[in-house]
Coordinates of C-alpha atoms (C1' of nucleotides) in Angstrom, one line a residue:
Chain L
M1 CA 22.4 -7.7 -10.7
P2 CA 25.3 -10.2 -10.5
N3 CA 25.2 -13.5 -12.4
E4 CA 22.4 -12.3 -14.6
D5 CA 23.4 -14.6 -17.4
K6 CA 24.6 -17.6 -15.4
P7 CA 22.2 -20.5 -15.1
P8 CA 20.4 -20.7 -11.8
P9 CA 21.8 -23.1 -9.3
E10 CA 20.4 -26.5 -8.4
P11 CA 18.1 -27.4 -6.7
L12 CA 16.3 -24.1 -7.5
A13 CA 16.7 -24.7 -11.3
S14 CA 14.4 -27.7 -11.0
A15 CA 11.5 -25.8 -9.4
P16 CA 9.1 -24.6 -12.1
G17 CA 8.1 -21.5 -10.2
F18 CA 11.6 -20.4 -9.6
L19 CA 12.6 -21.0 -13.2
L20 CA 9.6 -18.8 -14.3
S21 CA 10.6 -16.0 -12.0
W22 CA 14.3 -16.2 -12.8
N23 CA 13.8 -16.2 -16.6
G24 CA 11.2 -13.4 -16.2
Q25 CA 13.5 -11.2 -14.3
R26 CA 16.3 -11.9 -16.8
I27 CA 14.3 -11.0 -19.9
A28 CA 12.8 -7.9 -18.2
R29 CA 16.3 -6.7 -17.4
K30 CA 17.6 -7.4 -20.9
F31 CA 14.7 -5.5 -22.4
A32 CA 15.2 -2.6 -20.1
E33 CA 18.8 -2.4 -21.2
A34 CA 17.8 -2.6 -24.9
I35 CA 15.4 0.4 -24.7
E36 CA 17.5 2.5 -22.4
P37 CA 19.2 4.2 -25.3
L38 CA 15.7 5.2 -26.6
G39 CA 15.1 7.0 -23.3
L40 CA 12.4 4.6 -22.4
R41 CA 11.9 2.2 -19.5
P42 CA 9.6 -0.8 -19.7
P43 CA 6.5 0.9 -18.3
H44 CA 6.8 3.6 -21.0
F45 CA 6.9 1.0 -23.7
G46 CA 4.0 -0.9 -22.2
V47 CA 1.8 2.3 -22.1
L48 CA 2.8 3.3 -25.6
T49 CA 1.6 -0.1 -26.7
L50 CA -1.7 0.2 -24.9
I51 CA -2.3 3.7 -26.2
D52 CA -1.6 2.5 -29.7
A53 CA -4.0 -0.3 -29.3
S54 CA -6.8 2.0 -28.0
P55 CA -6.1 5.6 -28.9
G56 CA -8.1 8.1 -26.8
S57 CA -8.1 5.9 -23.7
A58 CA -8.4 7.7 -20.4
K59 CA -5.8 7.2 -17.7
R60 CA -8.2 5.0 -15.7
E61 CA -8.7 2.7 -18.7
L62 CA -4.9 2.3 -19.1
V63 CA -4.7 1.5 -15.4
E64 CA -7.3 -1.2 -15.8
R65 CA -5.4 -2.8 -18.7
S66 CA -2.0 -2.8 -17.0
M67 CA -0.3 -3.7 -13.8
I68 CA 0.5 0.0 -13.2
D69 CA -1.3 1.8 -10.4
A70 CA -3.0 5.2 -10.9
S71 CA -0.3 7.5 -9.5
T72 CA 2.5 5.7 -11.4
M73 CA 0.5 5.9 -14.6
V74 CA 0.2 9.7 -14.2
A75 CA 4.0 9.8 -13.9
V76 CA 4.5 7.6 -17.0
I77 CA 2.1 9.7 -19.1
D78 CA 3.8 12.8 -17.9
D79 CA 7.1 11.4 -19.1
L80 CA 5.7 10.5 -22.4
E81 CA 4.1 13.9 -22.8
E82 CA 7.4 15.7 -21.9
R83 CA 9.2 13.8 -24.5
G84 CA 6.6 14.5 -27.1
L85 CA 5.6 10.9 -27.5
A86 CA 2.0 11.2 -26.3
E87 CA -0.5 14.0 -25.6
R88 CA -3.5 14.4 -23.3
R89 CA -6.6 16.0 -24.9
P90 CA -9.6 17.2 -22.9
D91 CA -12.8 15.4 -23.5
P92 CA -15.6 17.9 -24.3
A93 CA -18.3 15.4 -23.2
D94 CA -16.7 14.8 -19.8
R95 CA -14.4 17.5 -18.7
R96 CA -12.8 15.4 -16.0
R97 CA -11.6 12.9 -18.6
R98 CA -8.4 13.4 -20.5
A99 CA -8.0 11.2 -23.6
V100 CA -4.5 10.1 -24.4
Y101 CA -3.1 9.8 -27.9
L102 CA 0.2 9.0 -29.5
T103 CA 2.1 11.6 -31.5
P104 CA 3.9 10.7 -34.7
Q105 CA 7.1 10.7 -32.6
G106 CA 5.4 8.4 -30.2
R107 CA 4.6 6.0 -33.0
R108 CA 8.2 6.0 -34.1
A109 CA 9.4 5.4 -30.5
L110 CA 7.0 2.5 -30.3
E111 CA 8.3 1.0 -33.5
R112 CA 11.9 1.2 -32.2
G113 CA 10.8 -0.4 -28.9
R114 CA 9.2 -3.2 -30.8
K115 CA 12.4 -3.9 -32.6
A116 CA 14.2 -3.9 -29.3
A117 CA 11.7 -6.4 -27.9
I118 CA 12.1 -8.7 -30.9
A119 CA 15.9 -8.5 -30.6
T120 CA 15.7 -9.3 -26.9
A121 CA 13.3 -12.2 -27.5
K122 CA 15.6 -13.5 -30.2
D123 CA 18.5 -13.5 -27.7
V124 CA 16.7 -15.1 -24.8
F125 CA 14.6 -17.6 -26.8
G126 CA 17.5 -18.4 -29.0
P127 CA 18.0 -21.9 -27.6
L128 CA 14.5 -22.9 -28.7
D129 CA 13.6 -23.9 -32.2
E130 CA 10.5 -22.5 -33.9
R131 CA 8.2 -25.3 -32.8
E132 CA 9.4 -25.1 -29.2
L133 CA 8.8 -21.4 -29.2
A134 CA 5.2 -21.8 -30.4
T135 CA 4.7 -24.4 -27.6
F136 CA 6.2 -22.0 -25.1
V137 CA 3.8 -19.2 -26.1
R138 CA 0.8 -21.5 -26.0
L139 CA 1.7 -22.7 -22.4
M140 CA 2.4 -19.2 -21.2
R141 CA -0.9 -17.9 -22.5
K142 CA -2.6 -20.7 -20.7
I143 CA -0.9 -19.9 -17.5
A144 CA -1.6 -16.2 -17.9
G145 CA -5.3 -17.0 -18.5
A146 CA -5.2 -15.3 -21.9
D147 CA -7.1 -18.0 -23.7
Chain R
M1 CA -0.1 -4.1 -8.0
P2 CA -3.4 -3.7 -9.7
N3 CA -4.8 -6.4 -12.0
E4 CA -2.4 -9.0 -10.9
D5 CA -4.6 -11.9 -11.7
K6 CA -6.2 -10.5 -14.9
P7 CA -4.8 -11.8 -18.1
P8 CA -2.5 -9.4 -19.9
P9 CA -4.0 -7.2 -22.7
E10 CA -3.4 -7.8 -26.3
P11 CA -1.3 -7.2 -28.2
L12 CA 1.2 -7.6 -25.4
A13 CA -0.2 -11.0 -24.5
S14 CA 1.1 -12.3 -27.9
A15 CA 4.7 -11.3 -27.3
P16 CA 6.7 -14.2 -25.8
G17 CA 9.0 -11.9 -23.9
F18 CA 6.2 -9.9 -22.4
L19 CA 4.4 -13.1 -21.4
L20 CA 7.5 -14.4 -19.7
S21 CA 8.0 -11.3 -17.8
W22 CA 4.4 -10.9 -16.8
N23 CA 4.0 -14.5 -15.6
G24 CA 7.3 -14.3 -13.8
Q25 CA 6.2 -11.2 -11.9
R26 CA 2.9 -12.8 -11.1
I27 CA 4.4 -16.0 -9.6
A28 CA 7.1 -14.0 -7.7
R29 CA 4.4 -11.9 -6.1
K30 CA 2.2 -14.9 -5.2
F31 CA 5.1 -16.7 -3.7
A32 CA 6.1 -13.6 -1.7
E33 CA 2.6 -13.5 -0.3
A34 CA 2.7 -17.2 0.5
I35 CA 5.8 -17.0 2.6
E36 CA 5.1 -13.6 4.3
P37 CA 3.4 -15.3 7.2
L38 CA 6.6 -17.2 7.8
G39 CA 8.5 -13.9 8.2
L40 CA 10.4 -14.6 5.0
R41 CA 10.8 -12.8 1.7
P42 CA 11.9 -14.5 -1.5
P43 CA 15.6 -13.7 -1.0
H44 CA 15.6 -15.3 2.4
F45 CA 14.1 -18.5 1.0
G46 CA 16.6 -18.5 -1.9
V47 CA 19.5 -18.2 0.5
L48 CA 18.2 -20.8 2.9
T49 CA 18.0 -23.1 -0.1
L50 CA 21.5 -22.4 -1.2
I51 CA 22.9 -22.8 2.3
D52 CA 21.1 -26.1 2.6
A53 CA 22.6 -27.3 -0.7
S54 CA 26.1 -26.3 0.3
P55 CA 26.4 -26.0 4.1
G56 CA 29.4 -24.0 5.2
S57 CA 29.5 -21.7 2.2
A58 CA 31.1 -18.3 2.5
K59 CA 29.1 -15.2 1.7
R60 CA 31.1 -14.7 -1.5
E61 CA 30.1 -18.2 -2.7
L62 CA 26.5 -17.5 -2.0
V63 CA 26.7 -14.3 -4.0
E64 CA 28.3 -16.3 -6.9
R65 CA 25.4 -18.7 -7.0
S66 CA 22.6 -16.1 -6.8
M67 CA 21.5 -12.9 -8.4
I68 CA 22.0 -11.2 -5.0
D69 CA 24.9 -8.7 -4.7
A70 CA 27.4 -8.7 -1.9
S71 CA 25.9 -6.0 0.4
T72 CA 22.3 -7.3 0.0
M73 CA 23.6 -10.8 0.8
V74 CA 25.1 -9.5 4.1
A75 CA 21.7 -8.0 5.0
V76 CA 19.9 -11.3 4.1
I77 CA 22.3 -13.4 6.2
D78 CA 22.0 -10.8 9.1
D79 CA 18.2 -11.3 8.9
L80 CA 18.5 -15.1 8.9
E81 CA 20.9 -15.0 11.8
E82 CA 18.7 -12.6 13.9
R83 CA 15.8 -15.0 13.4
G84 CA 17.9 -18.0 14.4
L85 CA 17.6 -19.6 11.0
A86 CA 21.3 -19.5 10.1
E87 CA 24.6 -18.9 11.8
R88 CA 28.0 -17.7 10.8
R89 CA 31.0 -19.6 12.1
P90 CA 34.6 -18.4 11.9
D91 CA 36.9 -20.5 9.7
P92 CA 40.1 -21.3 11.6
A93 CA 42.0 -21.9 8.4
D94 CA 41.1 -18.4 6.9
R95 CA 40.0 -16.0 9.5
R96 CA 38.5 -13.6 6.9
R97 CA 36.1 -16.2 6.0
R98 CA 32.8 -16.9 7.8
A99 CA 31.1 -20.1 7.0
V100 CA 27.3 -20.1 7.0
Y101 CA 25.2 -23.0 8.3
L102 CA 21.5 -23.6 8.8
T103 CA 20.2 -24.1 12.3
P104 CA 17.5 -26.8 13.0
Q105 CA 15.0 -23.9 13.0
G106 CA 16.3 -22.8 9.6
R107 CA 15.8 -26.3 8.2
R108 CA 12.2 -26.2 9.5
A109 CA 11.6 -22.7 7.9
L110 CA 13.1 -24.0 4.7
E111 CA 10.7 -26.9 4.7
R112 CA 7.7 -24.6 5.3
G113 CA 8.9 -22.4 2.5
R114 CA 9.1 -25.4 0.1
K115 CA 5.6 -26.3 0.9
A116 CA 4.5 -22.7 0.1
A117 CA 6.5 -22.9 -3.2
I118 CA 4.7 -26.1 -4.1
A119 CA 1.3 -24.6 -3.3
T120 CA 2.0 -21.5 -5.3
A121 CA 3.2 -23.5 -8.3
K122 CA 0.1 -25.7 -8.0
D123 CA -2.0 -22.5 -8.2
V124 CA -0.2 -20.8 -11.1
F125 CA 0.5 -23.9 -13.2
G126 CA -2.9 -25.3 -12.5
P127 CA -4.1 -24.7 -16.1
L128 CA -1.4 -27.1 -17.3
D129 CA -1.7 -30.9 -17.3
E130 CA 1.2 -33.0 -16.1
R131 CA 2.7 -33.5 -19.6
E132 CA 2.5 -29.8 -20.4
L133 CA 4.2 -28.9 -17.1
A134 CA 7.0 -31.3 -17.9
T135 CA 7.4 -29.6 -21.3
F136 CA 7.3 -26.2 -19.7
V137 CA 10.1 -27.1 -17.3
R138 CA 12.2 -28.5 -20.1
L139 CA 11.8 -25.4 -22.2
M140 CA 12.5 -23.1 -19.2
R141 CA 15.7 -24.9 -18.3
K142 CA 16.8 -24.6 -21.9
I143 CA 16.2 -20.9 -21.9
A144 CA 18.0 -20.5 -18.5
G145 CA 20.9 -22.4 -19.9
A146 CA 20.6 -25.0 -17.1
D147 CA 21.2 -27.9 -19.4
Chain Q
dT1 C1' 48.5 -5.9 -3.0
dA2 C1' 44.4 -8.9 -3.2
dT3 C1' 40.5 -10.7 -1.0
dT4 C1' 36.6 -11.3 2.5
dG5 C1' 33.3 -9.1 4.8
dT6 C1' 30.8 -5.1 6.3
dT7 C1' 28.7 -0.5 6.8
dA8 C1' 26.9 3.8 5.3
dT9 C1' 24.6 6.0 1.8
dA10 C1' 22.1 7.0 -2.3
dC11 C1' 19.0 5.7 -5.8
dT12 C1' 15.1 3.6 -8.3
dC13 C1' 10.7 2.2 -8.4
dT14 C1' 6.3 1.8 -6.6
dA15 C1' 2.4 2.5 -3.5
dT16 C1' -0.6 5.3 -0.1
dA17 C1' -3.2 8.8 0.9
dA18 C1' -4.8 13.4 0.6
dC19 C1' -6.4 16.9 -2.6
dT20 C1' -8.9 19.3 -6.8
dA21 C1' -12.2 19.5 -10.3
dT22 C1' -16.2 17.8 -12.5
dA23 C1' -20.3 14.7 -12.8
Chain V
dT1 C1' -21.9 11.6 -3.3
dA2 C1' -19.1 9.4 -6.8
dT3 C1' -15.5 9.6 -10.1
dA4 C1' -11.3 11.2 -13.0
dG5 C1' -7.1 13.0 -12.3
dT6 C1' -3.2 14.7 -9.8
dT7 C1' 0.3 15.6 -6.2
dA8 C1' 3.1 15.0 -2.2
dT9 C1' 5.0 11.7 0.6
dA10 C1' 6.7 7.5 2.3
dG11 C1' 8.3 2.9 1.8
dA12 C1' 10.5 -1.3 0.1
dG13 C1' 14.2 -3.1 -2.2
dT14 C1' 18.6 -2.8 -4.3
dA15 C1' 23.1 -1.0 -5.7
dT16 C1' 27.5 1.9 -5.1
dA17 C1' 31.3 3.0 -2.9
dA18 C1' 34.1 3.5 1.0
dC19 C1' 36.1 1.0 4.9
dA20 C1' 38.3 -2.8 8.2
dA21 C1' 40.5 -7.1 8.8
dT22 C1' 43.2 -10.8 7.1
dA23 C1' 45.8 -13.2 3.5

DNA sequence: TATTGTTATACTCTATAACTATA
DNA sequence: TATAGTTATAGAGTATAACAATA
């Protein structure tokens, strides 16, 4: 994408919605670049995080907690399994269900991804002081309906 | 996208970068839906805005002020021209150059798009009071490097 | 030789719908 | 009949690289 690091032009840069979308795209792209050397793309990292938070989740549960649809989720879990980062285990109580777990390698990859996320955030949110960053998070959670 | 309006799951919802990306995607999608009845997609609206701000811009100048690459920009201007919203005029001083202008129809479409943007922002930023919204814009401009 | 604009093509990502197995 | 999972396919959106015209 051209001009990724250039400030957005007026009058768009005055519109709150445009600013939100622009900065969102920017950090998403930067994060994607940061984890590319790990062989991961953002959906991989997101799903690793969700599995870690609820080990043994079924695919359907992961879909419910994400913005990833069912068929894409299959592909993401396939990728993770191929790379030895996660594994599906059959559920004896319901043989349709396949519980998903992280491998030790998966946990290491997640840790590396987290470091990349922190580094990216440090870069993008660098212009804000600590207090402003806290305010930012509070407002973003409010907008997201997380509180 | 599934779960578009559901809050993001923890622990992702505590990460500033993830929040920014999530909310950015959410408002971009909502805005795209809002202008779809106008026959416009977000890049169309963005370029209409840029042309309006600098009538007679060349394609290359529009590329410089946006995150849209050259070949996509051609397609966007083609679309706008087909729909009678913009027109290319040859530049007598430099016959390689084609200056782009809005038509009266284009100005009307831009106005409708602006109303959609305002309505979308009202929806997404609804949880914030006026003072919080002002703070949000200030912080976002800082992050974007717009100040 | 550099620059503007364009076209043709390929690629990435995601979504839709049909299918299998189990409940 | 409903649900979990999967696969095959198609689509939108974007980027890459080659090309034509003019400076």
